XYZ file of C-alpha atoms in Angstrom:
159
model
C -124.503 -62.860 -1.473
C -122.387 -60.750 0.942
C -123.491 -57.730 3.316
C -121.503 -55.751 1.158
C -121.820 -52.018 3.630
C -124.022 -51.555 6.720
C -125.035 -47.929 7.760
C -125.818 -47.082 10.915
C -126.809 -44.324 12.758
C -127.506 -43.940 16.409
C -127.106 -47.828 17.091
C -125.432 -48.464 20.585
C -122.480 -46.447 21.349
C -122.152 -45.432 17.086
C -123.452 -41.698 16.146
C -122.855 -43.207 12.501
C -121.323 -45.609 11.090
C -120.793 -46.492 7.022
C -118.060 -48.715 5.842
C -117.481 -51.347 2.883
C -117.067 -54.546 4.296
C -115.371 -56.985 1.812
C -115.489 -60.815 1.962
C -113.178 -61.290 5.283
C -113.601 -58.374 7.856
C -111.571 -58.260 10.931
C -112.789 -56.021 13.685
C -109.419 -55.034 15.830
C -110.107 -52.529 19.135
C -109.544 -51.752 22.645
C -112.227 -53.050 25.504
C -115.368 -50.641 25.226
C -114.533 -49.667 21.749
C -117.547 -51.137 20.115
C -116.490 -54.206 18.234
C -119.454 -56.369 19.604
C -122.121 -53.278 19.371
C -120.877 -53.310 15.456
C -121.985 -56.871 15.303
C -125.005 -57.482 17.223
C -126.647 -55.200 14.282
C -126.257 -58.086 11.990
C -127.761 -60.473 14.811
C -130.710 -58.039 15.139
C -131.479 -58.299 11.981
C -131.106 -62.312 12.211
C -133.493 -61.625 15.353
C -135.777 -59.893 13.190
C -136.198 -62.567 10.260
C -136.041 -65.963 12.179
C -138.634 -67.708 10.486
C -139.691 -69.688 14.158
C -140.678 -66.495 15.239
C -138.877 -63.123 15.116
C -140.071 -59.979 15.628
C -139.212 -56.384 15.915
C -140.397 -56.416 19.026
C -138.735 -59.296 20.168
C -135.251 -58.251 19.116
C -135.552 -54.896 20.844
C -136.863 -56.061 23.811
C -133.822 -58.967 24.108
C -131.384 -55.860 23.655
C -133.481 -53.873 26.467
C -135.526 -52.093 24.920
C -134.968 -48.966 22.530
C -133.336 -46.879 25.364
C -130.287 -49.720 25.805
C -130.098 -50.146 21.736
C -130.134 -46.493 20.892
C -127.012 -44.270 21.031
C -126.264 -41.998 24.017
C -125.206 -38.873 21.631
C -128.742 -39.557 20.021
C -130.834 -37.149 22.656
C -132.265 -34.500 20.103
C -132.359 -37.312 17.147
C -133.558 -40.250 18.436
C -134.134 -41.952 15.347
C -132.437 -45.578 15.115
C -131.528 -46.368 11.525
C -129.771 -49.406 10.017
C -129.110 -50.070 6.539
C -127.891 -53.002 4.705
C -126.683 -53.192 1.085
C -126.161 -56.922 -0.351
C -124.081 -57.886 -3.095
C -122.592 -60.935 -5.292
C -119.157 -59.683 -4.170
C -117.348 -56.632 -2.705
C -116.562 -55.520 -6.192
C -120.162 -55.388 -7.459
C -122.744 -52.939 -6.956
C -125.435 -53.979 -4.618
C -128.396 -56.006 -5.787
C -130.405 -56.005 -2.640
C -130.804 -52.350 0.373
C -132.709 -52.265 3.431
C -133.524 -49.885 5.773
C -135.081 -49.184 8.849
C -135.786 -46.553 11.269
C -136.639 -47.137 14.980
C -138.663 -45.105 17.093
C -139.951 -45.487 20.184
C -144.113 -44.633 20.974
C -144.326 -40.915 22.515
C -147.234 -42.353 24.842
C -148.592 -45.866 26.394
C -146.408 -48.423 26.685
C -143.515 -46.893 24.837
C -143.091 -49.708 22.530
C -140.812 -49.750 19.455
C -142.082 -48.534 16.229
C -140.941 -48.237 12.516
C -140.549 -44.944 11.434
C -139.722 -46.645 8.115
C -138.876 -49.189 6.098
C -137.823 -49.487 2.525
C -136.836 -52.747 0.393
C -134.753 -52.109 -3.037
C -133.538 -54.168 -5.592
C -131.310 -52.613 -7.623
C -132.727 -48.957 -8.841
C -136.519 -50.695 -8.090
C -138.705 -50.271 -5.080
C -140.061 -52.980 -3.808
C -141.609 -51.623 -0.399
C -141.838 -48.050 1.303
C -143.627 -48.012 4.542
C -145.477 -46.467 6.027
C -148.045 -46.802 3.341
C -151.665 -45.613 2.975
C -152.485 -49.126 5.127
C -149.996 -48.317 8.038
C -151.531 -44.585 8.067
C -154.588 -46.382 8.408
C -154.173 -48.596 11.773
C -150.512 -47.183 13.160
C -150.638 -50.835 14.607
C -148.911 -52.188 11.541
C -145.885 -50.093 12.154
C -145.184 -52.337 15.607
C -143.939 -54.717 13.051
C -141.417 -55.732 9.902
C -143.363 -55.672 6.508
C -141.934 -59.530 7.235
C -143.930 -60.512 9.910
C -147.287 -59.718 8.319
C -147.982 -62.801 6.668
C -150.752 -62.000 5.248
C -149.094 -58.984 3.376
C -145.630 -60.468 2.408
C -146.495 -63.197 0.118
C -144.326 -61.877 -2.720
C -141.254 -62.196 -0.851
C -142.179 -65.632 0.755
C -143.550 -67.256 -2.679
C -140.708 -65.911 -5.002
C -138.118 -68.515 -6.333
């Protein structure tokens, strides 16, 4: 399975960004141009799913919080979203798309939140937060539908 096209939008110094990657990608630029930026999204989502502890919160707060991750054009949309479609090869449609938006609390301790998140394989939903529960206790939304163990058994106990 490759990472077949990542979308980005407001992530570092990127308004947007939406390209098909194939199997071998080379990323050719000037200093300052945002080669790296481009690929620390794949290691924050590596950050994100370590299974000896990631975290949402964690991988934010290694990058310096939401203010150092999120774009500088991004002042009256200050959404953070990165999407990831996975596929058997670059010439296949995608079997796997994720998707997240990043916000950051209005009040307290300004911590990073999900706006959303969304898991589909193929044309079938598999997850759509928030939810009724997250609506419930906002709490929920401080972390990855991942990282609540006690809620992401199908996608821990599947073969």
């Amino acid at each position: 399975m490759i990472v077949s096209r990542p979308i980005l939008k407001n992530w570092r110094n990127f308004r947007h960004v939406d390209v098909n990657l194939r199997e071998r990608q080379f990323l050719v630029g000037p200093n300052a141009s945002g080669k790296s930026n481009l690929l620390d999204v794949f290691r924050f989502l590596r950050d994100i799913a370590k299974p000896e502890g990631g975290s949402l919160q964690k991988a934010v707060k290694s990058r310096g919080g939401v203010s150092k991750i999120r774009s500088l054009a991004a002042r009256r949309d200050p959404e953070i979203i990165v999407e990831i479609y996975l596929a058997n090869s670059p010439d296949e449609e995608p079997v796997w798309h994720y998707a997240i938006g990043l916000k950051q609390e209005t009040q307290g301790y300004r911590q990073p939140i999900l706006s959303f998140e969304r898991v589909s394989q193929g044309n079938k939903k598999l997850l759509d937060r928030p939810d009724s529960q997250d609506k419930e206790d906002p709490e929920r939304l401080k972390q990855t539908f991942l990282e609540q163990v006690n809620t992401n058994a199908q996608f821990r106990l599947s073969p």
